[in-house]
CSV table of C-alpha atoms in Angstrom, one decimal:
chain,number,residue,atom,x,y,z
A,1208,MET,CA,88.9,109.2,101.9
A,1209,ILE,CA,92.6,110.4,101.7
A,1210,GLY,CA,95.6,109.4,99.7
A,1211,TYR,CA,98.9,109.3,101.6
A,1212,TYR,CA,101.9,109.6,99.1
A,1213,ILE,CA,104.8,107.8,100.9
A,1214,HIS,CA,108.6,108.5,99.5
A,1215,HIS,CA,110.5,105.6,99.6
A,1216,GLN,CA,114.0,106.3,100.7
A,1217,GLY,CA,114.6,105.4,104.6
A,1218,ARG,CA,111.7,104.5,106.8
A,1219,GLY,CA,111.4,107.9,108.0
A,1220,HIS,CA,108.5,109.0,105.7
A,1221,LEU,CA,106.7,105.5,106.5
A,1222,ASN,CA,106.7,105.9,110.5
A,1223,ARG,CA,105.4,109.2,110.1
A,1224,ALA,CA,102.4,108.1,108.0
A,1225,LEU,CA,101.6,105.4,110.2
A,1226,ALA,CA,101.4,107.8,113.4
A,1227,ILE,CA,99.6,110.4,111.4
A,1228,ALA,CA,97.1,107.6,109.1
A,1229,ALA,CA,96.3,106.3,112.7
A,1230,GLU,CA,94.9,109.5,114.0
A,1231,LEU,CA,92.8,110.0,111.1
A,1232,ARG,CA,89.0,109.6,111.1
A,1233,GLU,CA,89.0,109.2,107.3
A,1234,THR,CA,90.0,105.9,105.0
A,1235,VAL,CA,93.1,106.6,104.1
A,1236,VAL,CA,94.9,104.6,101.3
A,1237,GLY,CA,98.7,104.6,101.1
A,1238,LEU,CA,100.4,105.5,97.9
A,1239,SER,CA,104.3,104.1,97.8
A,1240,SER,CA,106.9,101.9,96.2
A,1241,GLN,CA,107.5,100.8,100.0
A,1242,ARG,CA,105.9,97.4,100.4
A,1243,ARG,CA,102.6,97.8,102.8
A,1244,PRO,CA,103.7,98.0,106.0
A,1245,GLU,CA,102.1,96.1,108.9
A,1246,GLY,CA,99.3,97.8,110.9
A,1247,TRP,CA,98.4,100.3,107.8
A,1248,ARG,CA,94.9,99.9,108.4
A,1249,GLY,CA,93.5,100.9,104.8
A,1250,ASP,CA,94.2,100.1,101.2
A,1251,TRP,CA,97.6,100.1,99.6
A,1252,LEU,CA,98.7,101.1,96.0
A,1253,ASP,CA,101.5,99.8,94.8
A,1254,LEU,CA,103.4,102.5,92.6
A,1255,PRO,CA,106.4,101.4,90.4
A,1256,ARG,CA,110.0,102.9,91.2
A,1257,ASP,CA,111.0,105.8,89.1
A,1258,ASP,CA,114.8,105.6,90.0
A,1259,GLU,CA,115.9,102.2,88.5
A,1260,SER,CA,116.9,103.6,85.0
A,1261,ILE,CA,120.7,103.1,84.2
A,1262,GLU,CA,121.6,106.5,82.9
A,1263,PRO,CA,118.8,108.8,84.0
A,1264,ARG,CA,118.3,112.2,81.9
A,1265,ASP,CA,117.6,115.5,82.7
A,1266,VAL,CA,116.5,114.6,86.1
A,1267,ASP,CA,115.7,118.0,87.1
A,1268,ALA,CA,113.8,119.5,84.1
A,1269,GLN,CA,116.4,122.5,83.9
A,1270,GLY,CA,116.2,122.8,87.8
A,1271,ARG,CA,112.1,123.3,87.8
A,1272,LEU,CA,111.8,119.9,89.5
A,1273,HIS,CA,113.5,117.2,91.5
A,1274,TRP,CA,113.1,114.0,89.7
A,1275,VAL,CA,111.6,113.6,86.4
A,1276,PRO,CA,114.3,111.5,84.2
A,1277,LEU,CA,113.3,111.8,80.5
A,1278,HIS,CA,112.0,108.6,78.9
A,1279,ASP,CA,112.0,106.7,82.0
A,1280,SER,CA,109.4,103.9,81.9
A,1281,GLY,CA,109.0,103.5,85.9
A,1282,LEU,CA,108.1,107.1,86.0
A,1283,ARG,CA,105.6,107.0,83.3
A,1284,GLY,CA,104.0,104.1,84.9
A,1285,ARG,CA,104.2,105.6,88.3
A,1286,MET,CA,102.5,108.8,87.4
A,1287,ALA,CA,100.0,107.0,85.2
A,1288,VAL,CA,99.1,104.5,88.3
A,1289,LEU,CA,98.7,107.4,90.5
A,1290,SER,CA,96.5,109.3,87.6
A,1291,GLN,CA,94.3,106.2,87.1
A,1292,TRP,CA,93.7,105.9,91.0
A,1293,ILE,CA,92.8,109.5,91.2
A,1294,ALA,CA,90.2,108.9,88.4
A,1295,GLU,CA,89.0,106.1,89.7
A,1296,THR,CA,88.6,107.1,93.5
A,1297,ASN,CA,87.9,111.0,93.5
A,1298,PRO,CA,89.7,111.1,96.9
A,1299,GLN,CA,89.2,114.5,98.7
A,1300,LEU,CA,92.8,115.3,99.8
A,1301,ILE,CA,96.6,114.0,99.0
A,1302,VAL,CA,99.1,114.4,102.1
A,1303,VAL,CA,102.5,114.3,100.2
A,1304,ASP,CA,106.0,113.3,102.1
A,1305,VAL,CA,107.7,114.1,100.4
A,1306,SER,CA,107.7,114.6,96.2
A,1307,VAL,CA,107.2,117.9,94.8
A,1308,GLU,CA,105.9,116.2,91.6
A,1309,VAL,CA,103.1,113.7,93.1
A,1310,ALA,CA,102.0,117.0,95.0
A,1311,LEU,CA,101.8,119.0,91.4
A,1312,LEU,CA,100.2,116.2,89.7
A,1313,ALA,CA,97.2,116.0,92.6
A,1314,ARG,CA,96.6,119.5,92.0
A,1315,LEU,CA,97.3,119.5,88.1
A,1316,LEU,CA,94.0,116.6,88.7
A,1317,GLY,CA,92.4,118.9,90.6
A,1318,VAL,CA,93.1,117.5,94.3
A,1319,PRO,CA,93.6,119.4,97.2
A,1320,VAL,CA,97.4,118.7,98.4
A,1321,ILE,CA,99.3,118.9,102.1
A,1322,SER,CA,102.9,118.7,101.8
A,1323,VAL,CA,105.3,117.7,104.6
A,1324,ALA,CA,108.1,119.7,105.1
A,1325,LEU,CA,111.6,118.5,106.1
A,1326,PRO,CA,113.9,120.7,107.6
A,1327,GLY,CA,117.0,122.7,105.6
A,1328,ILE,CA,117.3,125.3,102.7
A,1329,ARG,CA,114.5,124.9,100.2
A,1330,ALA,CA,114.7,128.3,98.4
A,1331,ASP,CA,115.2,126.1,95.3
A,1332,ASP,CA,112.3,126.5,92.5
A,1333,ALA,CA,111.4,122.9,92.8
A,1334,HIS,CA,110.4,123.2,96.7
A,1335,GLN,CA,108.8,126.8,96.0
A,1336,LEU,CA,106.5,125.0,93.4
A,1337,GLY,CA,105.4,122.4,95.6
A,1338,TYR,CA,104.7,124.5,98.7
A,1339,ASP,CA,102.9,127.0,96.7
A,1340,VAL,CA,100.6,124.6,95.2
A,1341,SER,CA,100.1,122.9,99.0
A,1342,ALA,CA,96.4,124.0,100.8
A,1343,ALA,CA,99.0,123.7,103.7
A,1344,ILE,CA,102.3,122.5,104.8
A,1345,ILE,CA,103.2,119.9,107.9
A,1346,ALA,CA,106.5,120.8,109.7
A,1347,ALA,CA,107.2,117.7,112.0
A,1348,TRP,CA,109.2,119.9,114.7
A,1349,PRO,CA,107.9,122.3,117.6
A,1350,GLN,CA,107.2,126.2,116.6
A,1351,GLU,CA,110.2,127.1,119.0
A,1352,ALA,CA,112.4,125.4,116.8
A,1353,GLU,CA,113.3,128.6,115.0
A,1354,GLY,CA,115.4,127.8,111.8
A,1355,MET,CA,114.5,124.9,110.9
A,1356,ILE,CA,113.5,125.7,107.5
A,1357,SER,CA,114.6,128.4,104.8
A,1358,GLY,CA,113.4,129.9,101.7
A,1359,LEU,CA,109.6,129.8,102.3
A,1360,SER,CA,107.6,132.3,100.4
A,1361,ALA,CA,105.9,134.9,102.7
A,1362,PRO,CA,102.2,133.0,101.5
A,1363,ALA,CA,104.0,129.5,102.0
A,1364,ARG,CA,105.1,130.3,105.2
A,1365,ARG,CA,101.5,131.6,106.5
A,1366,ARG,CA,100.3,127.9,105.8
A,1367,LEU,CA,103.3,126.4,107.7
A,1368,HIS,CA,101.8,124.2,110.8
A,1369,CYS,CA,104.6,123.2,113.0
A,1370,VAL,CA,102.8,120.1,114.8
A,1371,GLY,CA,106.0,119.1,117.2
A,1372,ALA,CA,108.0,115.9,116.5
A,1373,ILE,CA,106.3,112.8,115.3
A,1374,SER,CA,107.3,109.6,116.8
A,1375,ARG,CA,105.7,106.3,116.1
A,1376,PHE,CA,106.2,105.7,119.9
A,1377,GLY,CA,104.2,108.8,120.6
A,1378,SER,CA,105.4,110.1,124.2
A,1379,ARG,CA,106.1,107.3,126.5
A,1380,GLY,CA,108.5,108.7,128.8
A,1381,ASP,CA,110.4,106.1,131.1
A,1382,GLU,CA,108.3,103.4,129.8
A,1383,GLY,CA,110.4,100.2,129.6
A,1384,ARG,CA,113.4,101.5,131.3
A,1385,PRO,CA,115.4,98.8,133.3
A,1386,ALA,CA,117.1,99.6,136.4
A,1387,LEU,CA,121.4,99.9,135.8
A,1388,GLY,CA,123.0,96.7,135.1
A,1389,ALA,CA,124.4,94.4,138.1
A,1390,GLU,CA,127.7,96.0,137.2
A,1391,GLY,CA,126.5,99.6,137.5
A,1392,GLN,CA,127.4,100.2,133.9
A,1393,ARG,CA,125.7,102.7,132.0
A,1394,ARG,CA,124.3,102.0,128.6
A,1395,VAL,CA,124.8,104.1,125.2
A,1396,LEU,CA,122.8,103.4,122.2
A,1397,LEU,CA,124.3,104.4,119.1
A,1398,LEU,CA,121.6,104.9,116.7
A,1399,GLY,CA,121.8,104.7,113.0
A,1400,GLY,CA,119.4,104.9,110.4
A,1401,ALA,CA,118.2,103.7,106.9
A,1402,GLY,CA,119.7,106.3,104.8
A,1403,GLY,CA,122.8,105.4,105.1
A,1404,SER,CA,126.0,106.4,107.7
A,1405,THR,CA,129.7,107.6,107.3
A,1406,LEU,CA,130.7,105.8,110.4
A,1407,ASP,CA,132.8,103.1,110.0
A,1408,ALA,CA,133.2,99.8,112.2
A,1409,SER,CA,136.6,100.8,113.3
A,1410,THR,CA,135.6,104.0,114.2
A,1411,ILE,CA,132.9,102.9,116.1
A,1412,SER,CA,135.7,100.4,118.0
A,1413,ALA,CA,137.7,102.9,118.8
A,1414,ALA,CA,135.0,104.9,120.8
A,1415,ARG,CA,133.9,101.3,122.5
A,1416,THR,CA,137.4,100.8,123.7
A,1417,SER,CA,138.2,104.4,125.1
A,1418,THR,CA,135.0,104.1,127.4
A,1419,PRO,CA,135.3,100.8,129.7
A,1420,ASP,CA,132.7,102.0,132.1
A,1421,TRP,CA,129.8,102.3,129.6
A,1422,HIS,CA,128.1,99.3,127.6
A,1423,TRP,CA,127.8,100.2,123.6
A,1424,THR,CA,124.8,98.8,121.7
A,1425,VAL,CA,125.1,99.3,118.3
A,1426,LEU,CA,121.5,99.9,115.7
A,1427,GLY,CA,121.7,100.3,112.2
A,1428,SER,CA,125.2,101.6,111.7
A,1429,ARG,CA,127.8,99.7,109.8
A,1430,GLY,CA,128.7,97.1,112.5
A,1431,GLY,CA,125.5,97.3,114.3
A,1432,ARG,CA,121.9,95.2,113.7
A,1433,TRP,CA,118.8,96.3,112.1
A,1434,VAL,CA,115.9,96.2,114.3
A,1435,ASP,CA,112.2,96.9,113.4
A,1436,ASP,CA,111.3,98.1,117.0
A,1437,PRO,CA,114.2,100.1,118.6
A,1438,TRP,CA,112.2,101.6,121.6
A,1439,PRO,CA,113.3,99.2,124.0
A,1440,GLU,CA,117.1,100.0,123.5
A,1441,ILE,CA,116.3,103.7,123.0
A,1442,CYS,CA,115.0,103.4,126.5
A,1443,SER,CA,117.4,101.7,128.1
A,1444,ALA,CA,120.2,104.0,127.1
A,1445,ASP,CA,121.5,106.4,129.5
A,1446,VAL,CA,122.7,108.3,126.2
A,1447,VAL,CA,121.6,107.9,122.7
A,1448,VAL,CA,124.3,109.1,120.1
A,1449,THR,CA,122.1,109.7,116.8
A,1450,HIS,CA,122.1,111.4,113.6
A,1451,ALA,CA,120.3,114.0,113.1
A,1452,GLY,CA,117.3,112.6,111.1
A,1453,GLN,CA,113.7,113.6,112.4
A,1454,ASN,CA,112.6,110.6,113.3
A,1455,ALA,CA,115.1,109.1,115.1
A,1456,LEU,CA,115.3,112.6,116.9
A,1457,ALA,CA,111.3,112.2,117.5
A,1458,ASP,CA,112.0,108.8,118.8
A,1459,VAL,CA,115.2,109.6,121.6
A,1460,ALA,CA,112.9,112.6,122.4
A,1461,ALA,CA,109.7,110.4,122.9
A,1462,ALA,CA,111.7,108.1,125.1
A,1463,ARG,CA,113.1,111.2,127.1
A,1464,ARG,CA,116.7,110.6,126.7
A,1465,PRO,CA,119.7,112.7,126.6
A,1466,ALA,CA,121.5,112.6,123.5
A,1467,ILE,CA,124.8,113.4,121.6
A,1468,VAL,CA,123.8,114.4,117.5
A,1469,ILE,CA,126.1,114.2,115.1
A,1470,PRO,CA,124.5,115.4,111.6
A,1471,GLU,CA,124.8,112.8,108.5
A,1472,ALA,CA,125.3,115.0,104.9
A,1473,ARG,CA,121.7,114.7,103.5
A,1474,PRO,CA,120.5,116.9,100.2
A,1475,HIS,CA,119.5,120.9,101.4
A,1476,GLU,CA,121.6,120.8,104.7
A,1477,GLU,CA,118.6,118.7,106.0
A,1478,GLN,CA,120.7,117.3,109.0
A,1479,VAL,CA,123.0,119.8,109.3
A,1480,THR,CA,120.1,122.4,109.8
A,1481,THR,CA,118.7,120.4,112.4
A,1482,ALA,CA,121.5,120.1,114.4
A,1483,SER,CA,122.2,123.9,113.9
A,1484,VAL,CA,119.0,124.9,115.6
A,1485,LEU,CA,119.7,122.0,118.7
A,1486,ALA,CA,123.3,123.5,119.1
A,1487,GLY,CA,122.0,127.0,119.1
A,1488,SER,CA,119.8,126.2,121.8
A,1489,SER,CA,119.8,125.1,125.3
A,1490,ARG,CA,116.2,124.4,125.4
A,1491,TRP,CA,116.9,120.9,124.5
A,1492,PRO,CA,119.2,118.2,126.3
A,1493,ALA,CA,121.4,117.5,123.2
A,1494,ILE,CA,125.2,117.9,122.6
A,1495,VAL,CA,126.2,118.4,119.0
A,1496,ARG,CA,129.1,117.3,117.2
A,1497,TRP,CA,129.6,118.0,113.4
A,1498,ASP,CA,131.9,114.8,113.0
A,1499,PHE,CA,132.1,111.7,114.8
A,1500,PRO,CA,134.6,112.0,118.0
A,1501,GLU,CA,137.8,110.4,117.3
A,1502,THR,CA,139.0,111.0,121.3
A,1503,GLY,CA,137.3,112.3,124.3
A,1504,TRP,CA,134.2,110.0,124.6
A,1505,GLN,CA,134.5,109.1,128.2
A,1506,ALA,CA,134.1,113.3,129.3
A,1507,LEU,CA,131.7,113.8,126.4
A,1508,LEU,CA,129.5,110.9,127.7
A,1509,ASP,CA,129.4,112.0,131.3
A,1510,GLU,CA,128.5,115.8,129.9
A,1511,ALA,CA,125.4,114.2,128.0
A,1512,ALA,CA,124.2,112.0,131.0
A,1513,ALA,CA,124.0,114.8,133.1
A,1514,LEU,CA,121.6,116.4,131.2
A,1515,ASP,CA,117.7,116.2,131.9
A,1516,GLY,CA,115.8,114.1,129.5
A,1517,ASP,CA,112.8,115.4,130.3
A,1518,ARG,CA,113.5,118.7,128.3
A,1519,TRP,CA,112.8,116.8,125.4
A,1520,SER,CA,109.1,117.4,126.1
A,1521,THR,CA,108.7,120.8,124.5
A,1522,TRP,CA,110.3,119.0,120.9
A,1523,ASN,CA,108.0,115.9,121.1
A,1524,ASP,CA,105.1,116.3,123.3
A,1525,GLY,CA,103.6,113.3,122.3
A,1526,ARG,CA,100.7,115.0,120.4
A,1527,GLY,CA,102.5,115.3,116.9
A,1528,ALA,CA,100.5,113.1,115.1
A,1529,ARG,CA,97.2,114.1,116.1
A,1530,THR,CA,98.2,117.8,115.7
A,1531,ALA,CA,99.0,117.2,112.1
A,1532,ALA,CA,95.8,115.0,111.9
A,1533,ALA,CA,93.9,117.8,112.6
A,1534,VAL,CA,95.4,120.2,110.3
A,1535,ILE,CA,94.7,117.4,107.6
A,1536,GLU,CA,91.2,117.2,108.9
A,1537,SER,CA,91.0,121.0,108.5
A,1538,GLU,CA,91.6,120.9,104.6
A,1539,LEU,CA,89.1,118.2,103.8
A,1540,THR,CA,86.1,119.5,101.5
A,1541,PRO,CA,83.4,116.9,99.6
A,1542,ALA,CA,84.8,115.4,97.0
A,1543,VAL,CA,82.2,116.6,94.5
A,1544,ASP,CA,82.7,115.5,90.6
A,1545,SER,CA,81.3,118.5,88.9
A,1546,GLU,CA,80.4,116.0,85.6
A,1547,VAL,CA,78.5,114.1,88.1
A,1548,ALA,CA,76.5,117.0,90.1
């Protein structure tokens, strides 16, 4: 049995877990404060939230960890539930996406850990500790994307497996892409995420007004709608304007759509780092802008539309989840309790 811890912020961690779990041959139990998603095949352990205290104190233990607020009943309950589950089920391994504290707890209880790495600057003590106790580290970006993460120790870097982008849609190319509309309008999709956006409706409206030859669809951002399945909209776009979150880029790459990438502010420079890698290479069909442009959208969309979307194939080759599952299965060992043996 494999435990799979899924962080509750946004939807990216959950979508990645769904894709990887579907490729694993072992029974996988989800461990999360998120509700069990449709399509999850194994059991699901509901965890108490640990971020609902009105005045959390000393949340990082003087910089050694990331989130351990003092005397927090949610944190205490969360770790107690996890500890009890580990004691009762004796899992072979736990995948952690992402939490240094959960990785440390599992390893302190004698369970091997595989951590999922995120892009950005990860040189702080907490990240170092989490990676150091992990048997392997999975990175959902291609080996060719140099500079996606910094601060790893030499031993941790040797355990880093760059498996390529992981999209819940795999790699399905032009599947479902309709022909141009009757009026010949090209389509642009503005793709927001569940993790928050700095865009406002008036800025988006101005961009839309300045490009009358383009039909705009807005998902997730302010002024847009939320859909559980953005795949049809991604496939029907001639250009996708997106933030630099891992899952959004993985989905755009799966659909082989040219992109305009505008990173959002995230801890540890996560999206800025990814955008910098894309900006520094002509390998992938993406144009990077550091802020949402106030003018020049017609020329920008024309430039992006001229890019060859098939060049995303080295970012997302459709095998990322399968490769990640292979890394996980390579670390499996029989879970033998020494007292029973």
